[in-house]
Amino acid sequence: MGILRLCSVELSQLLPQLANVLVVSVDVSDAVVAVRAYTRSTPAGCTGCGELSEWRHSRYVRHLADVTLGGRPLRIDLSVRRLYCENAACPKVTFAEQVPGLTVRYQRRTPLLQHLVEAVGVVLASRGGARMLRVLNVRLSRCTVLSQLMRVQLPPLVTPRVLGVDDFALYGDTYGTLLVDATTRLPLTLWEGRDAEQLSRWLREHPGVEVACRDGSLTYRQGIADGSPDAVQVSDRFHLWQGLSRRVQEVAAAHRGCLPAALPAPDPAEPELPDGVNADPEPVDTPAGRHARRLFEAVHALTDAACPYAAVARELGLDRRTVRKYARARTWHEVMRRAPRRSSSLDPYLDYLQRRWDEGQHSAKILHQELLGKGYLGHYQRVKMALAPLRRGLPLDEPRERPPSPREAARWIIAAPDRHGPQTAQRLRLLLEHCPELHRTHDLVRQFAAMLETRDATPLPNWLDQLTHSGLAPLASIATALREDQHAVAQGITTPYNSGINEGRITDVKLQKRIMAGRAGVALLRHRVVLIAHLRRHYADRPTAAPS
């Protein structure tokens, strides 16, 4: 018995949850560690009225699963008492005693193991959680893990002072709404849909919101105004800048004919050809040339008569993009002109390839090996394709300058001047000197950027008037939208509040959806998004032990 008593003391120190019971024996096998224990003869509180009692009715054994010990499952065979309730007014006649930290009513797992199952379910969901628990030698099905996860109580919802509202793609064309406490950075709730009535109902049920951060959505604007009319609405700066960037790209697309002006002047050694003349036109007597000329004439015969592109596409049986390409071309040679080749990692070695070819080395495999010795890291196939013109008696295909796309030109205009490289700055200068509309757009963008940098919304009304009278339809349309939401736009410029926290939480929502393969319902997704944020905060705030 001395040895047994010593082992019981050591086991109680190793497993603190056994400190309130008497350990009788410990049986260790390859399959399980079985601990037999008894409860102490101390008064226990009734589970109905809470009154203490020690009037024993009987005993029975509860089999409790606990966290693994030494990699083996741990089972605690605990003999507990059933007691009479000594309170005559209590509806319970008998009750089973509970051991704090070891037993829970109707639960066959210890609180420690139950907490582990819930935490794994929150982090990895059902199937992934079941696999992780199997690694920890805890055998539970994915349905059990999921049911235990859904039984976890959500933390009490405290109405935030600063609320973040944003939408996210739930599945397909269905969207959901996510609410975030912008002060604590914790998600509050989410639901399916993004209608104003649902948001206003939530705000009426949770009064006290003082600031609401949102994007430019009219739906959320109405919902906040109806549910919390005293709350200050803040239009997010990122979404304002993003909306302006899209309009700038539309302006650049409308003036795509000016984009070739961004190319530097041609080399004086090469004579400049007049507009519309290709340096290497496709002969008209080839099948490709005849086809291009026939389509060019047919498309222009209809578009010159003010026929819309969609009608021309139906009439000729062409794609609308093909019709647009032929309609914007000035000559049929432009349609046949090969697009300029982009630069590649092989360009620094083209002179070497030409020299070796002139020396008589025509094997692409050998030339590729030689280039590898000179630092080339590309594939053999690129060298083989580069030598193809030489085999046909043509010169090597050198990279040529190409005009910027509307998206690229918009990026030049939107980016801050100090972020431009020398080449980009030169091209932007040439483009703005050639196109007054893009120059006007650039000036308006820089004015708005100055307002964001200085946090000063005083020039906003005048800036909106300039957008309206700029003569550019995309900028006039965004001016109308911003003027309707001018107060929230001014708050977004001047106040420190923004929707960056919302965007970060939406990224987390997408991560949880991918973990569950996109099959999670709204209730499960809400449970996991809220609980996992609080779980991370709990472990992030825990102090780390000092190194010994």
mmCIF file with all atom_site columns, N, CA and C in Angstrom, residues 177-228:
data_model
loop_
_atom_site.group_PDB
_atom_site.id
_atom_site.type_symbol
_atom_site.label_atom_id
_atom_site.label_alt_id
_atom_site.label_comp_id
_atom_site.label_asym_id
_atom_site.label_entity_id
_atom_site.label_seq_id
_atom_site.pdbx_PDB_ins_code
_atom_site.Cartn_x
_atom_site.Cartn_y
_atom_site.Cartn_z
_atom_site.occupancy
_atom_site.B_iso_or_equiv
_atom_site.pdbx_formal_charge
_atom_site.auth_seq_id
_atom_site.auth_comp_id
_atom_site.auth_asym_id
_atom_site.auth_atom_id
_atom_site.pdbx_PDB_model_num
ATOM 1   N N  . THR A 1 177 ? -23.041 39.512 -45.171 1.00 0.00 ? 177 THR A N  1
ATOM 2   C CA . THR A 1 177 ? -22.644 40.736 -44.482 1.00 0.00 ? 177 THR A CA 1
ATOM 3   C C  . THR A 1 177 ? -21.886 40.375 -43.215 1.00 0.00 ? 177 THR A C  1
ATOM 4   N N  . LEU A 1 178 ? -20.766 41.032 -42.989 1.00 0.00 ? 178 LEU A N  1
ATOM 5   C CA . LEU A 1 178 ? -19.934 40.804 -41.807 1.00 0.00 ? 178 LEU A CA 1
ATOM 6   C C  . LEU A 1 178 ? -19.847 42.095 -41.010 1.00 0.00 ? 178 LEU A C  1
ATOM 7   N N  . LEU A 1 179 ? -20.076 41.986 -39.697 1.00 0.00 ? 179 LEU A N  1
ATOM 8   C CA . LEU A 1 179 ? -19.944 43.114 -38.783 1.00 0.00 ? 179 LEU A CA 1
ATOM 9   C C  . LEU A 1 179 ? -18.729 42.903 -37.901 1.00 0.00 ? 179 LEU A C  1
ATOM 10  N N  . VAL A 1 180 ? -17.929 43.947 -37.740 1.00 0.00 ? 180 VAL A N  1
ATOM 11  C CA . VAL A 1 180 ? -16.675 43.867 -36.997 1.00 0.00 ? 180 VAL A CA 1
ATOM 12  C C  . VAL A 1 180 ? -16.626 45.021 -36.004 1.00 0.00 ? 180 VAL A C  1
ATOM 13  N N  . ASP A 1 181 ? -16.127 44.719 -34.803 1.00 0.00 ? 181 ASP A N  1
ATOM 14  C CA . ASP A 1 181 ? -15.849 45.771 -33.825 1.00 0.00 ? 181 ASP A CA 1
ATOM 15  C C  . ASP A 1 181 ? -14.508 46.397 -34.197 1.00 0.00 ? 181 ASP A C  1
ATOM 16  N N  . ALA A 1 182 ? -14.534 47.635 -34.685 1.00 0.00 ? 182 ALA A N  1
ATOM 17  C CA . ALA A 1 182 ? -13.304 48.268 -35.158 1.00 0.00 ? 182 ALA A CA 1
ATOM 18  C C  . ALA A 1 182 ? -12.356 48.622 -34.025 1.00 0.00 ? 182 ALA A C  1
ATOM 19  N N  . THR A 1 183 ? -12.844 48.624 -32.779 1.00 0.00 ? 183 THR A N  1
ATOM 20  C CA . THR A 1 183 ? -11.983 48.951 -31.651 1.00 0.00 ? 183 THR A CA 1
ATOM 21  C C  . THR A 1 183 ? -11.198 47.730 -31.190 1.00 0.00 ? 183 THR A C  1
ATOM 22  N N  . THR A 1 184 ? -11.879 46.611 -30.995 1.00 0.00 ? 184 THR A N  1
ATOM 23  C CA . THR A 1 184 ? -11.223 45.373 -30.551 1.00 0.00 ? 184 THR A CA 1
ATOM 24  C C  . THR A 1 184 ? -10.733 44.521 -31.711 1.00 0.00 ? 184 THR A C  1
ATOM 25  N N  . ARG A 1 185 ? -11.159 44.864 -32.948 1.00 0.00 ? 185 ARG A N  1
ATOM 26  C CA . ARG A 1 185 ? -10.787 44.123 -34.159 1.00 0.00 ? 185 ARG A CA 1
ATOM 27  C C  . ARG A 1 185 ? -11.349 42.701 -34.161 1.00 0.00 ? 185 ARG A C  1
ATOM 28  N N  . LEU A 1 186 ? -12.418 42.456 -33.439 1.00 0.00 ? 186 LEU A N  1
ATOM 29  C CA . LEU A 1 186 ? -13.026 41.130 -33.362 1.00 0.00 ? 186 LEU A CA 1
ATOM 30  C C  . LEU A 1 186 ? -14.327 41.119 -34.157 1.00 0.00 ? 186 LEU A C  1
ATOM 31  N N  . PRO A 1 187 ? -14.622 40.018 -34.869 1.00 0.00 ? 187 PRO A N  1
ATOM 32  C CA . PRO A 1 187 ? -15.902 39.933 -35.588 1.00 0.00 ? 187 PRO A CA 1
ATOM 33  C C  . PRO A 1 187 ? -17.058 39.773 -34.611 1.00 0.00 ? 187 PRO A C  1
ATOM 34  N N  . LEU A 1 188 ? -18.170 40.369 -34.951 1.00 0.00 ? 188 LEU A N  1
ATOM 35  C CA . LEU A 1 188 ? -19.355 40.301 -34.103 1.00 0.00 ? 188 LEU A CA 1
ATOM 36  C C  . LEU A 1 188 ? -20.340 39.249 -34.589 1.00 0.00 ? 188 LEU A C  1
ATOM 37  N N  . THR A 1 189 ? -20.712 39.315 -35.840 1.00 0.00 ? 189 THR A N  1
ATOM 38  C CA . THR A 1 189 ? -21.644 38.345 -36.404 1.00 0.00 ? 189 THR A CA 1
ATOM 39  C C  . THR A 1 189 ? -21.607 38.467 -37.919 1.00 0.00 ? 189 THR A C  1
ATOM 40  N N  . LEU A 1 190 ? -22.249 37.532 -38.578 1.00 0.00 ? 190 LEU A N  1
ATOM 41  C CA . LEU A 1 190 ? -22.397 37.591 -40.034 1.00 0.00 ? 190 LEU A CA 1
ATOM 42  C C  . LEU A 1 190 ? -23.701 36.924 -40.398 1.00 0.00 ? 190 LEU A C  1
ATOM 43  N N  . TRP A 1 191 ? -24.238 37.275 -41.541 1.00 0.00 ? 191 TRP A N  1
ATOM 44  C CA . TRP A 1 191 ? -25.468 36.665 -42.017 1.00 0.00 ? 191 TRP A CA 1
ATOM 45  C C  . TRP A 1 191 ? -25.471 36.671 -43.533 1.00 0.00 ? 191 TRP A C  1
ATOM 46  N N  . GLU A 1 192 ? -26.396 35.897 -44.090 1.00 0.00 ? 192 GLU A N  1
ATOM 47  C CA . GLU A 1 192 ? -26.527 35.809 -45.535 1.00 0.00 ? 192 GLU A CA 1
ATOM 48  C C  . GLU A 1 192 ? -27.315 37.005 -46.051 1.00 0.00 ? 192 GLU A C  1
ATOM 49  N N  . GLY A 1 193 ? -26.871 37.556 -47.167 1.00 0.00 ? 193 GLY A N  1
ATOM 50  C CA . GLY A 1 193 ? -27.536 38.703 -47.759 1.00 0.00 ? 193 GLY A CA 1
ATOM 51  C C  . GLY A 1 193 ? -26.857 39.998 -47.363 1.00 0.00 ? 193 GLY A C  1
ATOM 52  N N  . ARG A 1 194 ? -27.190 41.051 -48.093 1.00 0.00 ? 194 ARG A N  1
ATOM 53  C CA . ARG A 1 194 ? -26.637 42.376 -47.818 1.00 0.00 ? 194 ARG A CA 1
ATOM 54  C C  . ARG A 1 194 ? -27.708 43.450 -48.047 1.00 0.00 ? 194 ARG A C  1
ATOM 55  N N  . ASP A 1 195 ? -28.892 43.197 -47.452 1.00 0.00 ? 195 ASP A N  1
ATOM 56  C CA . ASP A 1 195 ? -29.982 44.146 -47.604 1.00 0.00 ? 195 ASP A CA 1
ATOM 57  C C  . ASP A 1 195 ? -29.978 45.141 -46.456 1.00 0.00 ? 195 ASP A C  1
ATOM 58  N N  . ALA A 1 196 ? -30.559 46.313 -46.704 1.00 0.00 ? 196 ALA A N  1
ATOM 59  C CA . ALA A 1 196 ? -30.547 47.393 -45.727 1.00 0.00 ? 196 ALA A CA 1
ATOM 60  C C  . ALA A 1 196 ? -31.425 47.082 -44.522 1.00 0.00 ? 196 ALA A C  1
ATOM 61  N N  . GLU A 1 197 ? -32.543 46.389 -44.724 1.00 0.00 ? 197 GLU A N  1
ATOM 62  C CA . GLU A 1 197 ? -33.467 46.128 -43.627 1.00 0.00 ? 197 GLU A CA 1
ATOM 63  C C  . GLU A 1 197 ? -32.834 45.263 -42.555 1.00 0.00 ? 197 GLU A C  1
ATOM 64  N N  . GLN A 1 198 ? -32.084 44.238 -42.958 1.00 0.00 ? 198 GLN A N  1
ATOM 65  C CA . GLN A 1 198 ? -31.455 43.359 -41.971 1.00 0.00 ? 198 GLN A CA 1
ATOM 66  C C  . GLN A 1 198 ? -30.414 44.112 -41.144 1.00 0.00 ? 198 GLN A C  1
ATOM 67  N N  . LEU A 1 199 ? -29.647 44.981 -41.788 1.00 0.00 ? 199 LEU A N  1
ATOM 68  C CA . LEU A 1 199 ? -28.649 45.762 -41.058 1.00 0.00 ? 199 LEU A CA 1
ATOM 69  C C  . LEU A 1 199 ? -29.317 46.762 -40.118 1.00 0.00 ? 199 LEU A C  1
ATOM 70  N N  . SER A 1 200 ? -30.361 47.427 -40.573 1.00 0.00 ? 200 SER A N  1
ATOM 71  C CA . SER A 1 200 ? -31.037 48.395 -39.709 1.00 0.00 ? 200 SER A CA 1
ATOM 72  C C  . SER A 1 200 ? -31.696 47.701 -38.524 1.00 0.00 ? 200 SER A C  1
ATOM 73  N N  . ARG A 1 201 ? -32.219 46.485 -38.711 1.00 0.00 ? 201 ARG A N  1
ATOM 74  C CA . ARG A 1 201 ? -32.820 45.753 -37.599 1.00 0.00 ? 201 ARG A CA 1
ATOM 75  C C  . ARG A 1 201 ? -31.767 45.414 -36.550 1.00 0.00 ? 201 ARG A C  1
ATOM 76  N N  . TRP A 1 202 ? -30.573 44.994 -36.997 1.00 0.00 ? 202 TRP A N  1
ATOM 77  C CA . TRP A 1 202 ? -29.510 44.662 -36.040 1.00 0.00 ? 202 TRP A CA 1
ATOM 78  C C  . TRP A 1 202 ? -29.088 45.916 -35.267 1.00 0.00 ? 202 TRP A C  1
ATOM 79  N N  . LEU A 1 203 ? -28.998 47.039 -35.943 1.00 0.00 ? 203 LEU A N  1
ATOM 80  C CA . LEU A 1 203 ? -28.599 48.277 -35.269 1.00 0.00 ? 203 LEU A CA 1
ATOM 81  C C  . LEU A 1 203 ? -29.652 48.724 -34.262 1.00 0.00 ? 203 LEU A C  1
ATOM 82  N N  . ARG A 1 204 ? -30.923 48.524 -34.580 1.00 0.00 ? 204 ARG A N  1
ATOM 83  C CA . ARG A 1 204 ? -31.963 48.889 -33.625 1.00 0.00 ? 204 ARG A CA 1
ATOM 84  C C  . ARG A 1 204 ? -31.939 47.968 -32.401 1.00 0.00 ? 204 ARG A C  1
ATOM 85  N N  . GLU A 1 205 ? -31.585 46.695 -32.613 1.00 0.00 ? 205 GLU A N  1
ATOM 86  C CA . GLU A 1 205 ? -31.503 45.765 -31.494 1.00 0.00 ? 205 GLU A CA 1
ATOM 87  C C  . GLU A 1 205 ? -30.255 45.981 -30.653 1.00 0.00 ? 205 GLU A C  1
ATOM 88  N N  . HIS A 1 206 ? -29.231 46.648 -31.212 1.00 0.00 ? 206 HIS A N  1
ATOM 89  C CA . HIS A 1 206 ? -27.983 46.900 -30.481 1.00 0.00 ? 206 HIS A CA 1
ATOM 90  C C  . HIS A 1 206 ? -27.657 48.390 -30.560 1.00 0.00 ? 206 HIS A C  1
ATOM 91  N N  . PRO A 1 207 ? -28.389 49.214 -29.832 1.00 0.00 ? 207 PRO A N  1
ATOM 92  C CA . PRO A 1 207 ? -28.121 50.663 -29.887 1.00 0.00 ? 207 PRO A CA 1
ATOM 93  C C  . PRO A 1 207 ? -26.799 51.005 -29.220 1.00 0.00 ? 207 PRO A C  1
ATOM 94  N N  . GLY A 1 208 ? -26.230 52.120 -29.648 1.00 0.00 ? 208 GLY A N  1
ATOM 95  C CA . GLY A 1 208 ? -24.980 52.594 -29.054 1.00 0.00 ? 208 GLY A CA 1
ATOM 96  C C  . GLY A 1 208 ? -23.853 52.763 -30.044 1.00 0.00 ? 208 GLY A C  1
ATOM 97  N N  . VAL A 1 209 ? -24.068 52.426 -31.322 1.00 0.00 ? 209 VAL A N  1
ATOM 98  C CA . VAL A 1 209 ? -23.024 52.600 -32.334 1.00 0.00 ? 209 VAL A CA 1
ATOM 99  C C  . VAL A 1 209 ? -22.875 54.076 -32.640 1.00 0.00 ? 209 VAL A C  1
ATOM 100 N N  . GLU A 1 210 ? -21.667 54.592 -32.532 1.00 0.00 ? 210 GLU A N  1
ATOM 101 C CA . GLU A 1 210 ? -21.405 56.013 -32.768 1.00 0.00 ? 210 GLU A CA 1
ATOM 102 C C  . GLU A 1 210 ? -20.793 56.269 -34.143 1.00 0.00 ? 210 GLU A C  1
ATOM 103 N N  . VAL A 1 211 ? -19.956 55.339 -34.625 1.00 0.00 ? 211 VAL A N  1
ATOM 104 C CA . VAL A 1 211 ? -19.281 55.497 -35.916 1.00 0.00 ? 211 VAL A CA 1
ATOM 105 C C  . VAL A 1 211 ? -19.460 54.202 -36.697 1.00 0.00 ? 211 VAL A C  1
ATOM 106 N N  . ALA A 1 212 ? -19.797 54.306 -37.970 1.00 0.00 ? 212 ALA A N  1
ATOM 107 C CA . ALA A 1 212 ? -19.976 53.135 -38.830 1.00 0.00 ? 212 ALA A CA 1
ATOM 108 C C  . ALA A 1 212 ? -19.096 53.293 -40.059 1.00 0.00 ? 212 ALA A C  1
ATOM 109 N N  . CYS A 1 213 ? -18.141 52.379 -40.232 1.00 0.00 ? 213 CYS A N  1
ATOM 110 C CA . CYS A 1 213 ? -17.237 52.380 -41.385 1.00 0.00 ? 213 CYS A CA 1
ATOM 111 C C  . CYS A 1 213 ? -17.800 51.449 -42.451 1.00 0.00 ? 213 CYS A C  1
ATOM 112 N N  . ARG A 1 214 ? -17.856 51.897 -43.664 1.00 0.00 ? 214 ARG A N  1
ATOM 113 C CA . ARG A 1 214 ? -18.422 51.111 -44.760 1.00 0.00 ? 214 ARG A CA 1
ATOM 114 C C  . ARG A 1 214 ? -17.766 51.527 -46.068 1.00 0.00 ? 214 ARG A C  1
ATOM 115 N N  . ASP A 1 215 ? -18.126 50.792 -47.146 1.00 0.00 ? 215 ASP A N  1
ATOM 116 C CA . ASP A 1 215 ? -17.689 51.210 -48.470 1.00 0.00 ? 215 ASP A CA 1
ATOM 117 C C  . ASP A 1 215 ? -18.752 52.142 -49.052 1.00 0.00 ? 215 ASP A C  1
ATOM 118 N N  . GLY A 1 216 ? -18.739 52.328 -50.329 1.00 0.00 ? 216 GLY A N  1
ATOM 119 C CA . GLY A 1 216 ? -19.691 53.250 -50.939 1.00 0.00 ? 216 GLY A CA 1
ATOM 120 C C  . GLY A 1 216 ? -21.040 52.636 -51.252 1.00 0.00 ? 216 GLY A C  1
ATOM 121 N N  . SER A 1 217 ? -21.370 51.494 -50.656 1.00 0.00 ? 217 SER A N  1
ATOM 122 C CA . SER A 1 217 ? -22.614 50.800 -50.961 1.00 0.00 ? 217 SER A CA 1
ATOM 123 C C  . SER A 1 217 ? -23.824 51.628 -50.531 1.00 0.00 ? 217 SER A C  1
ATOM 124 N N  . LEU A 1 218 ? -24.779 51.809 -51.437 1.00 0.00 ? 218 LEU A N  1
ATOM 125 C CA . LEU A 1 218 ? -26.011 52.512 -51.120 1.00 0.00 ? 218 LEU A CA 1
ATOM 126 C C  . LEU A 1 218 ? -26.855 51.703 -50.140 1.00 0.00 ? 218 LEU A C  1
ATOM 127 N N  . THR A 1 219 ? -26.781 50.370 -50.228 1.00 0.00 ? 219 THR A N  1
ATOM 128 C CA . THR A 1 219 ? -27.564 49.507 -49.329 1.00 0.00 ? 219 THR A CA 1
ATOM 129 C C  . THR A 1 219 ? -27.145 49.714 -47.881 1.00 0.00 ? 219 THR A C  1
ATOM 130 N N  . TYR A 1 220 ? -25.847 49.639 -47.606 1.00 0.00 ? 220 TYR A N  1
ATOM 131 C CA . TYR A 1 220 ? -25.379 49.817 -46.233 1.00 0.00 ? 220 TYR A CA 1
ATOM 132 C C  . TYR A 1 220 ? -25.594 51.261 -45.768 1.00 0.00 ? 220 TYR A C  1
ATOM 133 N N  . ARG A 1 221 ? -25.502 52.209 -46.677 1.00 0.00 ? 221 ARG A N  1
ATOM 134 C CA . ARG A 1 221 ? -25.745 53.590 -46.296 1.00 0.00 ? 221 ARG A CA 1
ATOM 135 C C  . ARG A 1 221 ? -27.178 53.766 -45.785 1.00 0.00 ? 221 ARG A C  1
ATOM 136 N N  . GLN A 1 222 ? -28.143 53.179 -46.497 1.00 0.00 ? 222 GLN A N  1
ATOM 137 C CA . GLN A 1 222 ? -29.534 53.281 -46.072 1.00 0.00 ? 222 GLN A CA 1
ATOM 138 C C  . GLN A 1 222 ? -29.785 52.508 -44.788 1.00 0.00 ? 222 GLN A C  1
ATOM 139 N N  . GLY A 1 223 ? -29.166 51.309 -44.674 1.00 0.00 ? 223 GLY A N  1
ATOM 140 C CA . GLY A 1 223 ? -29.371 50.509 -43.479 1.00 0.00 ? 223 GLY A CA 1
ATOM 141 C C  . GLY A 1 223 ? -28.862 51.194 -42.223 1.00 0.00 ? 223 GLY A C  1
ATOM 142 N N  . ILE A 1 224 ? -27.699 51.822 -42.307 1.00 0.00 ? 224 ILE A N  1
ATOM 143 C CA . ILE A 1 224 ? -27.147 52.531 -41.144 1.00 0.00 ? 224 ILE A CA 1
ATOM 144 C C  . ILE A 1 224 ? -27.991 53.753 -40.826 1.00 0.00 ? 224 ILE A C  1
ATOM 145 N N  . ALA A 1 225 ? -28.433 54.479 -41.855 1.00 0.00 ? 225 ALA A N  1
ATOM 146 C CA . ALA A 1 225 ? -29.253 55.670 -41.619 1.00 0.00 ? 225 ALA A CA 1
ATOM 147 C C  . ALA A 1 225 ? -30.579 55.311 -40.964 1.00 0.00 ? 225 ALA A C  1
ATOM 148 N N  . ASP A 1 226 ? -31.179 54.180 -41.328 1.00 0.00 ? 226 ASP A N  1
ATOM 149 C CA . ASP A 1 226 ? -32.461 53.780 -40.735 1.00 0.00 ? 226 ASP A CA 1
ATOM 150 C C  . ASP A 1 226 ? -32.291 53.194 -39.342 1.00 0.00 ? 226 ASP A C  1
ATOM 151 N N  . GLY A 1 227 ? -31.250 52.383 -39.138 1.00 0.00 ? 227 GLY A N  1
ATOM 152 C CA . GLY A 1 227 ? -31.091 51.705 -37.861 1.00 0.00 ? 227 GLY A CA 1
ATOM 153 C C  . GLY A 1 227 ? -30.415 52.533 -36.798 1.00 0.00 ? 227 GLY A C  1
ATOM 154 N N  . SER A 1 228 ? -29.492 53.402 -37.185 1.00 0.00 ? 228 SER A N  1
ATOM 155 C CA . SER A 1 228 ? -28.778 54.231 -36.216 1.00 0.00 ? 228 SER A CA 1
ATOM 156 C C  . SER A 1 228 ? -28.559 55.610 -36.838 1.00 0.00 ? 228 SER A C  1
#
